[in-house]
PDB file of C-alpha atoms in Angstrom:
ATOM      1  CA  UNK A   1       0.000   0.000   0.000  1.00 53.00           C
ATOM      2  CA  UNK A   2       0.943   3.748  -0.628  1.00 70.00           C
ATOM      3  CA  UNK A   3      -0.061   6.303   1.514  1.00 80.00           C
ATOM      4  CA  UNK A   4       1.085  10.202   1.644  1.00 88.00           C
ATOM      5  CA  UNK A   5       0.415  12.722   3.758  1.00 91.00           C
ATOM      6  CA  UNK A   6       0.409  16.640   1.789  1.00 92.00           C
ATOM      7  CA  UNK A   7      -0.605  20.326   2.247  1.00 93.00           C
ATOM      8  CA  UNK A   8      -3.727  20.678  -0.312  1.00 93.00           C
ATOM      9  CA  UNK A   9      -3.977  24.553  -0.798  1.00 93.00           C
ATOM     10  CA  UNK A  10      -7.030  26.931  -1.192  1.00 90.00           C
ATOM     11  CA  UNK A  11      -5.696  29.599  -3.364  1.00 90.00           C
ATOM     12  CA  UNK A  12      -7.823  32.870  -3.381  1.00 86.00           C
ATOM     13  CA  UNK A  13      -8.171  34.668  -6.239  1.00 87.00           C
ATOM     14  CA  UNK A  14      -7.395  32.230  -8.583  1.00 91.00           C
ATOM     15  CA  UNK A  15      -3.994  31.924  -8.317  1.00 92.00           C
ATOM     16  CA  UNK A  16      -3.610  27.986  -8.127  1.00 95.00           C
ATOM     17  CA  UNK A  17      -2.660  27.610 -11.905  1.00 96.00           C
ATOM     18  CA  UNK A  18       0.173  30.600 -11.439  1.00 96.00           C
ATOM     19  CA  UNK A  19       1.266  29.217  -7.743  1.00 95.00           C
ATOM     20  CA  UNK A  20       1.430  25.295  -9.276  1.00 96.00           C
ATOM     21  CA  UNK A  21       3.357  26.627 -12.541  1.00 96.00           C
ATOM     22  CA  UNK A  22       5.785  28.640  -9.800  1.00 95.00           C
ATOM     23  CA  UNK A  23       6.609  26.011  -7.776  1.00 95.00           C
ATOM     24  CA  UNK A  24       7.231  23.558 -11.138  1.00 95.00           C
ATOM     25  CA  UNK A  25       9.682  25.699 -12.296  1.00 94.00           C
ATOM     26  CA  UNK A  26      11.468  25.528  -8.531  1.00 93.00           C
ATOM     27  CA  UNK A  27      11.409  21.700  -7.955  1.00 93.00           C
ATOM     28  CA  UNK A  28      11.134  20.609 -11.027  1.00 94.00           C
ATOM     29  CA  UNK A  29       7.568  18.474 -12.449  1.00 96.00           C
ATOM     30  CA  UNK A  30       4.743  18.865 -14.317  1.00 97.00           C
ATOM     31  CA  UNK A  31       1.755  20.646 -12.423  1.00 97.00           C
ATOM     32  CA  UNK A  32      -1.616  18.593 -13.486  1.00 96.00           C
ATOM     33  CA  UNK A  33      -4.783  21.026 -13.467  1.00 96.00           C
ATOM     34  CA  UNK A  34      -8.282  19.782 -13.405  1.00 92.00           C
ATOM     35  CA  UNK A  35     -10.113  22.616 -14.634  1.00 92.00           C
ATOM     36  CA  UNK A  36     -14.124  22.984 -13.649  1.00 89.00           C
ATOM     37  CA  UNK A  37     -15.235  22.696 -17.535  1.00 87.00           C
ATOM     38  CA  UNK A  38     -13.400  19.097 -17.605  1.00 84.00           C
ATOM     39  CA  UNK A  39     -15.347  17.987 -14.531  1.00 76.00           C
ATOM     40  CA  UNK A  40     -19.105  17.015 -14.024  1.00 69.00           C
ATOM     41  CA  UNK A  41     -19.932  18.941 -10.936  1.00 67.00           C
ATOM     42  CA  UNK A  42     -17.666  21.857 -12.566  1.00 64.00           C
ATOM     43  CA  UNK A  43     -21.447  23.648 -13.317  1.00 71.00           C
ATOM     44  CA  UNK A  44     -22.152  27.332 -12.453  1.00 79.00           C
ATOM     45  CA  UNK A  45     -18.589  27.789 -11.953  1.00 84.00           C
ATOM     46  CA  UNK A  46     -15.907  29.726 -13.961  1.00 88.00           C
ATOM     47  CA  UNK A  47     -14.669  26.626 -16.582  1.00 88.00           C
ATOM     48  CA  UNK A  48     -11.311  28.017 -16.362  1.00 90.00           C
ATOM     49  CA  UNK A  49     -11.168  27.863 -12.638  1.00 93.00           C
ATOM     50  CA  UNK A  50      -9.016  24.606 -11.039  1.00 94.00           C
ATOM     51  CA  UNK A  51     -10.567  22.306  -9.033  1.00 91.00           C
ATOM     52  CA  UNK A  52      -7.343  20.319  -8.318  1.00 92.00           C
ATOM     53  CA  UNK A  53      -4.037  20.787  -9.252  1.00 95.00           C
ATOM     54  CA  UNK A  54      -1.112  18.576  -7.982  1.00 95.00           C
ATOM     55  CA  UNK A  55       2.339  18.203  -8.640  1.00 95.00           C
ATOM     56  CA  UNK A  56       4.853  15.869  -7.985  1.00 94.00           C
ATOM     57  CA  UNK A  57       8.424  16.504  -7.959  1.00 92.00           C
ATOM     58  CA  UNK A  58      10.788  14.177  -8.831  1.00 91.00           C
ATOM     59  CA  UNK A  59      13.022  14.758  -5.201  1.00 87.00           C
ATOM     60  CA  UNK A  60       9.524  13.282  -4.138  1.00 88.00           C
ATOM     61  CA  UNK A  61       7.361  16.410  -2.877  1.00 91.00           C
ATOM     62  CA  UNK A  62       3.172  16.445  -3.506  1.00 93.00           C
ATOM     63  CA  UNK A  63       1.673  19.699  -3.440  1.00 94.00           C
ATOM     64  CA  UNK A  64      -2.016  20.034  -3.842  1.00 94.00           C
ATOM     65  CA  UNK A  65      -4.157  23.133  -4.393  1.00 93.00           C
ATOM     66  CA  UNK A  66      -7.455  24.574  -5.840  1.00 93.00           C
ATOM     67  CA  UNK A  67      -8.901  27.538  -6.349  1.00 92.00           C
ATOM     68  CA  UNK A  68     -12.004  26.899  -5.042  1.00 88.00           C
ATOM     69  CA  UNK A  69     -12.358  29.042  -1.375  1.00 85.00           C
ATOM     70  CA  UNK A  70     -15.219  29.475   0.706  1.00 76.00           C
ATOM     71  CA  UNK A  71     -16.329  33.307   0.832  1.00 72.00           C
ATOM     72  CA  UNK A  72     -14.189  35.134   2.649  1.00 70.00           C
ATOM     73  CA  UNK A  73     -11.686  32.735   3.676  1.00 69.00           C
ATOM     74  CA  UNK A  74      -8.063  34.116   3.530  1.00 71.00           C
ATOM     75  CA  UNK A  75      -5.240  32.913   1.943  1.00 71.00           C
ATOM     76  CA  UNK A  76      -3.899  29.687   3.867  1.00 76.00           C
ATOM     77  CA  UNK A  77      -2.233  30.358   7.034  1.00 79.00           C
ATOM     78  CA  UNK A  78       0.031  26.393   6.519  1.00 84.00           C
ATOM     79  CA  UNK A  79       3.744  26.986   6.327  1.00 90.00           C
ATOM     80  CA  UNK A  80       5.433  24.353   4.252  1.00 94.00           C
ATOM     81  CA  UNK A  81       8.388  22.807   5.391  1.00 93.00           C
ATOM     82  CA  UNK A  82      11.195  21.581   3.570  1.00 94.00           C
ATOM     83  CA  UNK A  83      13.434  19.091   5.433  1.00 91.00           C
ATOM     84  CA  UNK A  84      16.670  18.488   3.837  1.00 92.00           C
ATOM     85  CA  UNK A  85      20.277  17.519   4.263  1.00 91.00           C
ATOM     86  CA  UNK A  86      20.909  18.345   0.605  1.00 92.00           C
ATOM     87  CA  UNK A  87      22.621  21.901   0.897  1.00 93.00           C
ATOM     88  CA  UNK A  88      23.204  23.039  -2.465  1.00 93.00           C
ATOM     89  CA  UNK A  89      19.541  21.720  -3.404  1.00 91.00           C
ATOM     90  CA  UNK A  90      18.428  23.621  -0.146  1.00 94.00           C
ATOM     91  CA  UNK A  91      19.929  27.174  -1.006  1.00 96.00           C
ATOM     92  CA  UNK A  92      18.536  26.613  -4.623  1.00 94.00           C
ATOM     93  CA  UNK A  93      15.533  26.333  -3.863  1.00 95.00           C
ATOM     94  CA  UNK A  94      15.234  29.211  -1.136  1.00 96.00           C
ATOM     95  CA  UNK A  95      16.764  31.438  -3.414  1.00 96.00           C
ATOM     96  CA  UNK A  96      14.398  30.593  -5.782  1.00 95.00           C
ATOM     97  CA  UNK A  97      11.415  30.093  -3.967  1.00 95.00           C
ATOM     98  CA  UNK A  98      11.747  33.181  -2.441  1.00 96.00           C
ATOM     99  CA  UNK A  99      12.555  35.297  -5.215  1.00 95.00           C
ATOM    100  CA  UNK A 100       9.776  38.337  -5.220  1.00 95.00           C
ATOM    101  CA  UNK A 101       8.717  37.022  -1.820  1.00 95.00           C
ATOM    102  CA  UNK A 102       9.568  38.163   1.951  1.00 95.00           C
ATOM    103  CA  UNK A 103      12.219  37.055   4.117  1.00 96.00           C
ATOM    104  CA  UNK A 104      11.460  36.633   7.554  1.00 94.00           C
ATOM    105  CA  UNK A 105      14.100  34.667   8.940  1.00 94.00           C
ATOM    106  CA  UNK A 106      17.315  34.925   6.326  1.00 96.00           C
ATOM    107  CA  UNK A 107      19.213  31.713   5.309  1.00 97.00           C
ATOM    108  CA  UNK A 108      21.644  31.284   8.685  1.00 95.00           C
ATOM    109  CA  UNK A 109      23.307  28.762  10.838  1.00 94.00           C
ATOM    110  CA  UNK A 110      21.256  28.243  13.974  1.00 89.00           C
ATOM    111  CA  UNK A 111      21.064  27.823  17.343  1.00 84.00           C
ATOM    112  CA  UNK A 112      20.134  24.106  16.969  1.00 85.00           C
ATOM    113  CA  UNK A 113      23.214  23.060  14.281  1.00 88.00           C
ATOM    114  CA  UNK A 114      21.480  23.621  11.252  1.00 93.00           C
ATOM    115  CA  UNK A 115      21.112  26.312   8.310  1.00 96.00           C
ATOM    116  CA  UNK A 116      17.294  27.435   8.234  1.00 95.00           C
ATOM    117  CA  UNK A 117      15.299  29.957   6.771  1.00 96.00           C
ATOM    118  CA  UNK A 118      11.628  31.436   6.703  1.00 94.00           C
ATOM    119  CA  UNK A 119       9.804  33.060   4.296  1.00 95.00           C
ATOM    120  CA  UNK A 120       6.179  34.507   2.268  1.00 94.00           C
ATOM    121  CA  UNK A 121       6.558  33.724  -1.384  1.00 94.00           C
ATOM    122  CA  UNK A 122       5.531  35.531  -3.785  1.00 91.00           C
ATOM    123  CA  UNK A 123       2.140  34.175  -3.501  1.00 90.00           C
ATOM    124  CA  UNK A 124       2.204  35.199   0.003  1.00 89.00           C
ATOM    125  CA  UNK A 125       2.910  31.264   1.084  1.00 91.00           C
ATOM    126  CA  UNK A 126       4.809  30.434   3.961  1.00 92.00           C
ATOM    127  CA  UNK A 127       7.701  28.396   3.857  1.00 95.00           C
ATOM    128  CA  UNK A 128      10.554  27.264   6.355  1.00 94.00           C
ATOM    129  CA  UNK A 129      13.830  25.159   4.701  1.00 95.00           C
ATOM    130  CA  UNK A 130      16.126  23.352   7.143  1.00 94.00           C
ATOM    131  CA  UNK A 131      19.324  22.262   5.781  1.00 94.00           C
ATOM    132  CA  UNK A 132      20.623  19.651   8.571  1.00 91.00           C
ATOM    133  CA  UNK A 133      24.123  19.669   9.217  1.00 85.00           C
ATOM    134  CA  UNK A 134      25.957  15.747   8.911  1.00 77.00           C
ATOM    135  CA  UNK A 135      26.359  14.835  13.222  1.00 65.00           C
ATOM    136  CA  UNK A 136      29.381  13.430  13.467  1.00 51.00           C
TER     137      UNK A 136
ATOM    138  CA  UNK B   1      20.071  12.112   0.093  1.00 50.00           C
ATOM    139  CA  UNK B   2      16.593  12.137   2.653  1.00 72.00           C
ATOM    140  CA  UNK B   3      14.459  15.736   1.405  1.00 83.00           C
ATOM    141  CA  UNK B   4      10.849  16.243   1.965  1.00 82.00           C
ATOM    142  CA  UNK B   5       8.102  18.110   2.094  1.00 91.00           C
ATOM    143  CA  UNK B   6       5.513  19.009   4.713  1.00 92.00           C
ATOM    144  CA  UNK B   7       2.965  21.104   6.822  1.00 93.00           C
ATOM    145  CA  UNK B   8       4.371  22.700   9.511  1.00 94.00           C
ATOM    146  CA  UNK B   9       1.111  23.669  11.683  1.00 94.00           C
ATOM    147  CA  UNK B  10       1.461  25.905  14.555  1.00 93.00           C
ATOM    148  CA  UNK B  11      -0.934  25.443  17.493  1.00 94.00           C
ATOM    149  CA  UNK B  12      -2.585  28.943  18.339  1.00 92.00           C
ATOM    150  CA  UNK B  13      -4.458  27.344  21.736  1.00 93.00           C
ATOM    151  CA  UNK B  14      -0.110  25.317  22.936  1.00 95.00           C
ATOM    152  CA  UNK B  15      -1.730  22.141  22.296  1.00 95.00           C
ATOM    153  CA  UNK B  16       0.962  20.829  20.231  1.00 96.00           C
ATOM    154  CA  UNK B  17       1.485  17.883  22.546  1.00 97.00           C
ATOM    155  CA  UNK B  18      -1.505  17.081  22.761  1.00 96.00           C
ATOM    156  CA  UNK B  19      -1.950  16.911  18.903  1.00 96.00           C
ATOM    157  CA  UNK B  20       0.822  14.960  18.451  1.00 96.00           C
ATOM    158  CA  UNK B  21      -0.115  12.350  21.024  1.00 96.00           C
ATOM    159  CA  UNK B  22      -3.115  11.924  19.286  1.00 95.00           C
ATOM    160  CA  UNK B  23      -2.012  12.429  16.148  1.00 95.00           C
ATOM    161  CA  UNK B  24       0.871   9.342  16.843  1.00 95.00           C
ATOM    162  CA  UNK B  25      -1.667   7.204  18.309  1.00 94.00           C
ATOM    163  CA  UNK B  26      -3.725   7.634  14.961  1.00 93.00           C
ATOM    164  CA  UNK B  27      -0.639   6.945  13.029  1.00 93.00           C
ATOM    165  CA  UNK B  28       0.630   4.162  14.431  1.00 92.00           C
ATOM    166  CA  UNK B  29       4.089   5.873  15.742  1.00 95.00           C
ATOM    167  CA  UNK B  30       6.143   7.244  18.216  1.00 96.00           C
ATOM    168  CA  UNK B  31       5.786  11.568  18.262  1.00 97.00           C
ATOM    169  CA  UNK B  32       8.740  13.454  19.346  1.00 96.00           C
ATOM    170  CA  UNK B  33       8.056  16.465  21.154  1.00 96.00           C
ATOM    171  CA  UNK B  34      10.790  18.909  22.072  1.00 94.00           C
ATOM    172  CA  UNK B  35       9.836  21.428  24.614  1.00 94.00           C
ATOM    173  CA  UNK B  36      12.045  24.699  25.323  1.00 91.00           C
ATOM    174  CA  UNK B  37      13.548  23.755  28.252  1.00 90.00           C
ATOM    175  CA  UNK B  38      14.620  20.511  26.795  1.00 89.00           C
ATOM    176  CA  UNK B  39      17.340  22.507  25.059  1.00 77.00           C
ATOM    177  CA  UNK B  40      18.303  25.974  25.819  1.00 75.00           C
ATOM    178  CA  UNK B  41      18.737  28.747  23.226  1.00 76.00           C
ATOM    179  CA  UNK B  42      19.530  31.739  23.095  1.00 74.00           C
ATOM    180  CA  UNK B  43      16.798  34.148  22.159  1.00 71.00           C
ATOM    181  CA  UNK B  44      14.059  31.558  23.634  1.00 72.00           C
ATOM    182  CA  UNK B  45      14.666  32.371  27.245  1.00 74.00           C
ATOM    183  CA  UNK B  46      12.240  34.038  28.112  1.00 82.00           C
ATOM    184  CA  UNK B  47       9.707  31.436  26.760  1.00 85.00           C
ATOM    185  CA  UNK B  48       7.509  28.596  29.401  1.00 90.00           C
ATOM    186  CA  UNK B  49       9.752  25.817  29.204  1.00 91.00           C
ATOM    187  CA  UNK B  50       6.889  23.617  28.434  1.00 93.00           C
ATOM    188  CA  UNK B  51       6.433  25.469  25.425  1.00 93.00           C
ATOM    189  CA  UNK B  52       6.838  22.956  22.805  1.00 95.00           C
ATOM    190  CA  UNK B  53       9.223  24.320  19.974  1.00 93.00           C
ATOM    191  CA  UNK B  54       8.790  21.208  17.783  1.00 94.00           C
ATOM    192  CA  UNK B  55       7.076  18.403  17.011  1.00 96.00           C
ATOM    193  CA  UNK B  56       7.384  15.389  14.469  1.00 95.00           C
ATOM    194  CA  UNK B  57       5.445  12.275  13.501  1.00 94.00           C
ATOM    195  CA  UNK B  58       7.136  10.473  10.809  1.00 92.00           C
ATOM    196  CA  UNK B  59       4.646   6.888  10.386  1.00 89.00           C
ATOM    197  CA  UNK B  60       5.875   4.082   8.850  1.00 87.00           C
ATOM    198  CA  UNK B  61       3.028   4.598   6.403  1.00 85.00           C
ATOM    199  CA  UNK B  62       5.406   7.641   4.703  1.00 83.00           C
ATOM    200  CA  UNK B  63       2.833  10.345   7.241  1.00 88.00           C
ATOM    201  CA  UNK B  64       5.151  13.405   8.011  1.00 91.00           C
ATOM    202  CA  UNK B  65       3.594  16.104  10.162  1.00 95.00           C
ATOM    203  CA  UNK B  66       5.390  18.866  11.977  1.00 95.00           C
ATOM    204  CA  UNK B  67       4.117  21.611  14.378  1.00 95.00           C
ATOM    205  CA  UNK B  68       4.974  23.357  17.613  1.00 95.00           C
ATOM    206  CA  UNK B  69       3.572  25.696  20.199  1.00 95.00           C
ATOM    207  CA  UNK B  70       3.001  29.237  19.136  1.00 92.00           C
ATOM    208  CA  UNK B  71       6.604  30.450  20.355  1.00 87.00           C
ATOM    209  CA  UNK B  72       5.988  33.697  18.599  1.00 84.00           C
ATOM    210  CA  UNK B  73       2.861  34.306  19.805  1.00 85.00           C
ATOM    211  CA  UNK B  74       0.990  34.781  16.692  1.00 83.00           C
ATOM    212  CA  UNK B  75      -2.039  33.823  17.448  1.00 84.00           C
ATOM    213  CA  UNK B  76      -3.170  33.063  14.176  1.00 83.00           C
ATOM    214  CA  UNK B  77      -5.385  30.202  13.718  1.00 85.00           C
ATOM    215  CA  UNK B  78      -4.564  27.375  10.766  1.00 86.00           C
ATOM    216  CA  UNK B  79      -6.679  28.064   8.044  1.00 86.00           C
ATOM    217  CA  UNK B  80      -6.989  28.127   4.377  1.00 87.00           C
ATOM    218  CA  UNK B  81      -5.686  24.595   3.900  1.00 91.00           C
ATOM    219  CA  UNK B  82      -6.296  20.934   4.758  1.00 92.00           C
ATOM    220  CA  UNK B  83      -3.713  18.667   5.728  1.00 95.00           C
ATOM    221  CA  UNK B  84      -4.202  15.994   2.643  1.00 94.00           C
ATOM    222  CA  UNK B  85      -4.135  12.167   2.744  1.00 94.00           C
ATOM    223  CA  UNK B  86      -3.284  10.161  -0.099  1.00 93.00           C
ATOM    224  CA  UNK B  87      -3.597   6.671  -0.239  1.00 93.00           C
ATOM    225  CA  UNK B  88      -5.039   3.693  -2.076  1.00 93.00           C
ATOM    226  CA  UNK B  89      -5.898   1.156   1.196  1.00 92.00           C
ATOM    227  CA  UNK B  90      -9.248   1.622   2.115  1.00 92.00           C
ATOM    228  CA  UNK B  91      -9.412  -0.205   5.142  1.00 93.00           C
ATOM    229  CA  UNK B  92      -6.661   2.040   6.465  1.00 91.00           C
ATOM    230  CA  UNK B  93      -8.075   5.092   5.070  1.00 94.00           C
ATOM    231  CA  UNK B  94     -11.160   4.289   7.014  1.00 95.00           C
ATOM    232  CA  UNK B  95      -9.281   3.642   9.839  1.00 94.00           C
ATOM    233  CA  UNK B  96      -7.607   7.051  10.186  1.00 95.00           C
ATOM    234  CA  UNK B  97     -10.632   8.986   9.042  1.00 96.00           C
ATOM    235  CA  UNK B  98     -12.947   7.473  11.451  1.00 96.00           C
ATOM    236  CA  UNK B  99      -9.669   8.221  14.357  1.00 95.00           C
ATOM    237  CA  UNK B 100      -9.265  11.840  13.571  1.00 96.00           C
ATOM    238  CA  UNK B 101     -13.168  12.663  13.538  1.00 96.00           C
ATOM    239  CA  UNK B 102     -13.424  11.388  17.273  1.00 94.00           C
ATOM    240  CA  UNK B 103     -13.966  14.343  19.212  1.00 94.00           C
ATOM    241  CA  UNK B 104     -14.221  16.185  16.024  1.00 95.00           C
ATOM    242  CA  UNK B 105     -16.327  17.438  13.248  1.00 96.00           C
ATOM    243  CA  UNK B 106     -17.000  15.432  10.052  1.00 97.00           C
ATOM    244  CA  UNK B 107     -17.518  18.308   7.093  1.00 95.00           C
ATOM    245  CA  UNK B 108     -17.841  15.652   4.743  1.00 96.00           C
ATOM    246  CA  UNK B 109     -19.205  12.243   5.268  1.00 97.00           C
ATOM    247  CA  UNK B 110     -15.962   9.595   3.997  1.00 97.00           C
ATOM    248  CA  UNK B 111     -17.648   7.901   0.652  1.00 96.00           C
ATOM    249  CA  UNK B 112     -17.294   7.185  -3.019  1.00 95.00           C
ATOM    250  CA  UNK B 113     -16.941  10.285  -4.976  1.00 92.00           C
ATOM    251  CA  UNK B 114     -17.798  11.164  -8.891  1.00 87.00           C
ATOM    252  CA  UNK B 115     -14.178  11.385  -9.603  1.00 87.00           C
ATOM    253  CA  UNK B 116     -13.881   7.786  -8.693  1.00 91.00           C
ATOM    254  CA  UNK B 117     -12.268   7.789  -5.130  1.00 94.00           C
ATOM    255  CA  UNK B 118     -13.508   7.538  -1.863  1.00 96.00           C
ATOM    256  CA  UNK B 119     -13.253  10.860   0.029  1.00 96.00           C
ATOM    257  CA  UNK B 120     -13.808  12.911   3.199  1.00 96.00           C
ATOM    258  CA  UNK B 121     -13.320  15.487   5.099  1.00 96.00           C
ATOM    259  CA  UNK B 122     -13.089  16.211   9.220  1.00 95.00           C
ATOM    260  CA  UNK B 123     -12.061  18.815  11.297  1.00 95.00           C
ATOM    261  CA  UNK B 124      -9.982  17.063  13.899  1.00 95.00           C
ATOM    262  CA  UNK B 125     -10.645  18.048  18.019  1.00 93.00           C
ATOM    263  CA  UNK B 126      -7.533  20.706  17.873  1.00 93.00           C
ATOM    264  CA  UNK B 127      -9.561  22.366  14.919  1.00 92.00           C
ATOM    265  CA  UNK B 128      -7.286  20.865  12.183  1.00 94.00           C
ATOM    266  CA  UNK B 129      -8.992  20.479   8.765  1.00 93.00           C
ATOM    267  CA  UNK B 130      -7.966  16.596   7.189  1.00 95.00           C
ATOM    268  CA  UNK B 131      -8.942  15.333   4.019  1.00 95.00           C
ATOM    269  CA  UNK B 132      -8.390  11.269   3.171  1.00 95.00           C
ATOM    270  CA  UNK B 133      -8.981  10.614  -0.325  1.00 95.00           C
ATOM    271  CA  UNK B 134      -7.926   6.813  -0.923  1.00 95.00           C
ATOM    272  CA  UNK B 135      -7.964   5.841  -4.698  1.00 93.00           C
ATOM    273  CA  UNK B 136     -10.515   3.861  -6.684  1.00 91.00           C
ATOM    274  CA  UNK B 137      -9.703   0.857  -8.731  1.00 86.00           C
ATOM    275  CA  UNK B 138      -9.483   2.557 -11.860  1.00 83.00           C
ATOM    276  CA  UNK B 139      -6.893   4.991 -10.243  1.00 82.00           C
ATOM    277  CA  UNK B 140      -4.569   2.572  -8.647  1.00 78.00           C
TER     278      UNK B 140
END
């Protein structure tokens, strides 16, 4: 049996399609979008709008998302960690991912042995990157 | 090379143990829980050494969760996503959907779906949105 466990996203504004094509380009992939006009209970909405898109990246990450949001709910409040001990693959991808974005917590050694960083990107998502350091 | 990806949820009410006692015992593993006064740092004295500053469930089932205590007092309440379950064995898709509604709220009743699957949706007792979507025959 497979099982895995993944952050599905509720993109406001309909921004999944941009976020998914983003975050391709970063980790490599090929987003998959589901769009209401190819589904049966895609009625009464916009046919353009995604109900699901996924990608999975070949270092083995599944993202999830949609567009469709319940009025007034706000963009989601999940930050999205990235647990490596990759470094090179690590600093490409915050550089990347947070290209256009906003750093909260820079790419730095910390107190606990390992480099780490925290950011919004440019979609206003939250993510945190941990590049542990080999114990010896 | 070990990389991957996952939610990092941080518990507005500092019920991060908690969550991850349950969320273990749904699971089928061990959590670890690291609490602030487990290990000293600089720049997190001043916080209740029960605070916990991290917390991990990694299943044998390939289920990675993280989350802590809100150390930075934030205050701001998980939303805006669902922490996603993908897996094609019903029985244990049942299993776990029927362990995190306990206590909680089902928002969608777990059954087949028009795109094929089985699916569901609960909001877990620490106000945690889940969704378990295990895959039909035709998708496995």
């Amino acid at each position: 049996m497979t099982a895995h466990l993944a952050p599905y996203l509720h993109l406001t504004d309909n921004r999944t399609a941009a976020a998914f094509e983003f975050y391709a380009s970063v980790f490599g992939g090929e987003p998959k979008f589901m769009r209401a006009a190819d589904m049966p209970m895609g009625e009464g909405i916009d046919p353009q709008a995604v109900m699901h898109a996924e990608l999975h990246t070949p270092d083995g990450f599944h993202l999830y998302g949609t567009d469709m949001v319940q009025e007034g709910m706000p963009a989601p409040q999940a930050e999205l960690a990235i647990m490596t001990d990759d470094a090179e693959l690590g600093h490409r991808w915050y550089k990347a991912l947070s290209e256009g974005g906003e750093l909260f917590t820079p790419m730095e050694r910390q107190e606990w042995g390992d480099e780490y960083a925290n950011f919004a990107d440019r979609f206003g998502q939250d993510w945190a990157i941990n590049i542990s350091t080999p114990k010896n | 090379m070990a990389t991957h990806l996952a939610p990092y949820i941080h518990f507005p009410r500092n019920d991060a143990a908690e969550a991850f006692a349950f969320y273990g015992q749904v699971f089928g593993c061990e959590p670890s829980i690291q609490r602030a006064g487990d290990q000293p740092m600089p720049g997190m004295d001043q916080l209740d050494p029960q605070r916990v500053i991290h917390a991990q469930i990694q299943s044998p089932d390939g289920v990675n969760l993280y989350g802590s205590d809100d150390c930075m007092d934030q205050k701001i309440t998980p939303q805006g996503f669902e922490t996603c379950i993908m897996t094609d064995d019903t029985e244990m898709a049942e299993a776990w959907f029927d362990a995190l509604a306990e206590g909680g709220h089902v928002d969608m009743p777990y059954a087949a779906q028009p795109w094929g699957d089985s699916y569901g949706q609960v909001t877990d007792r620490f106000g945690i949105r889940w969704a378990v979507n295990c895959a039909g025959p035709q998708h496995r």
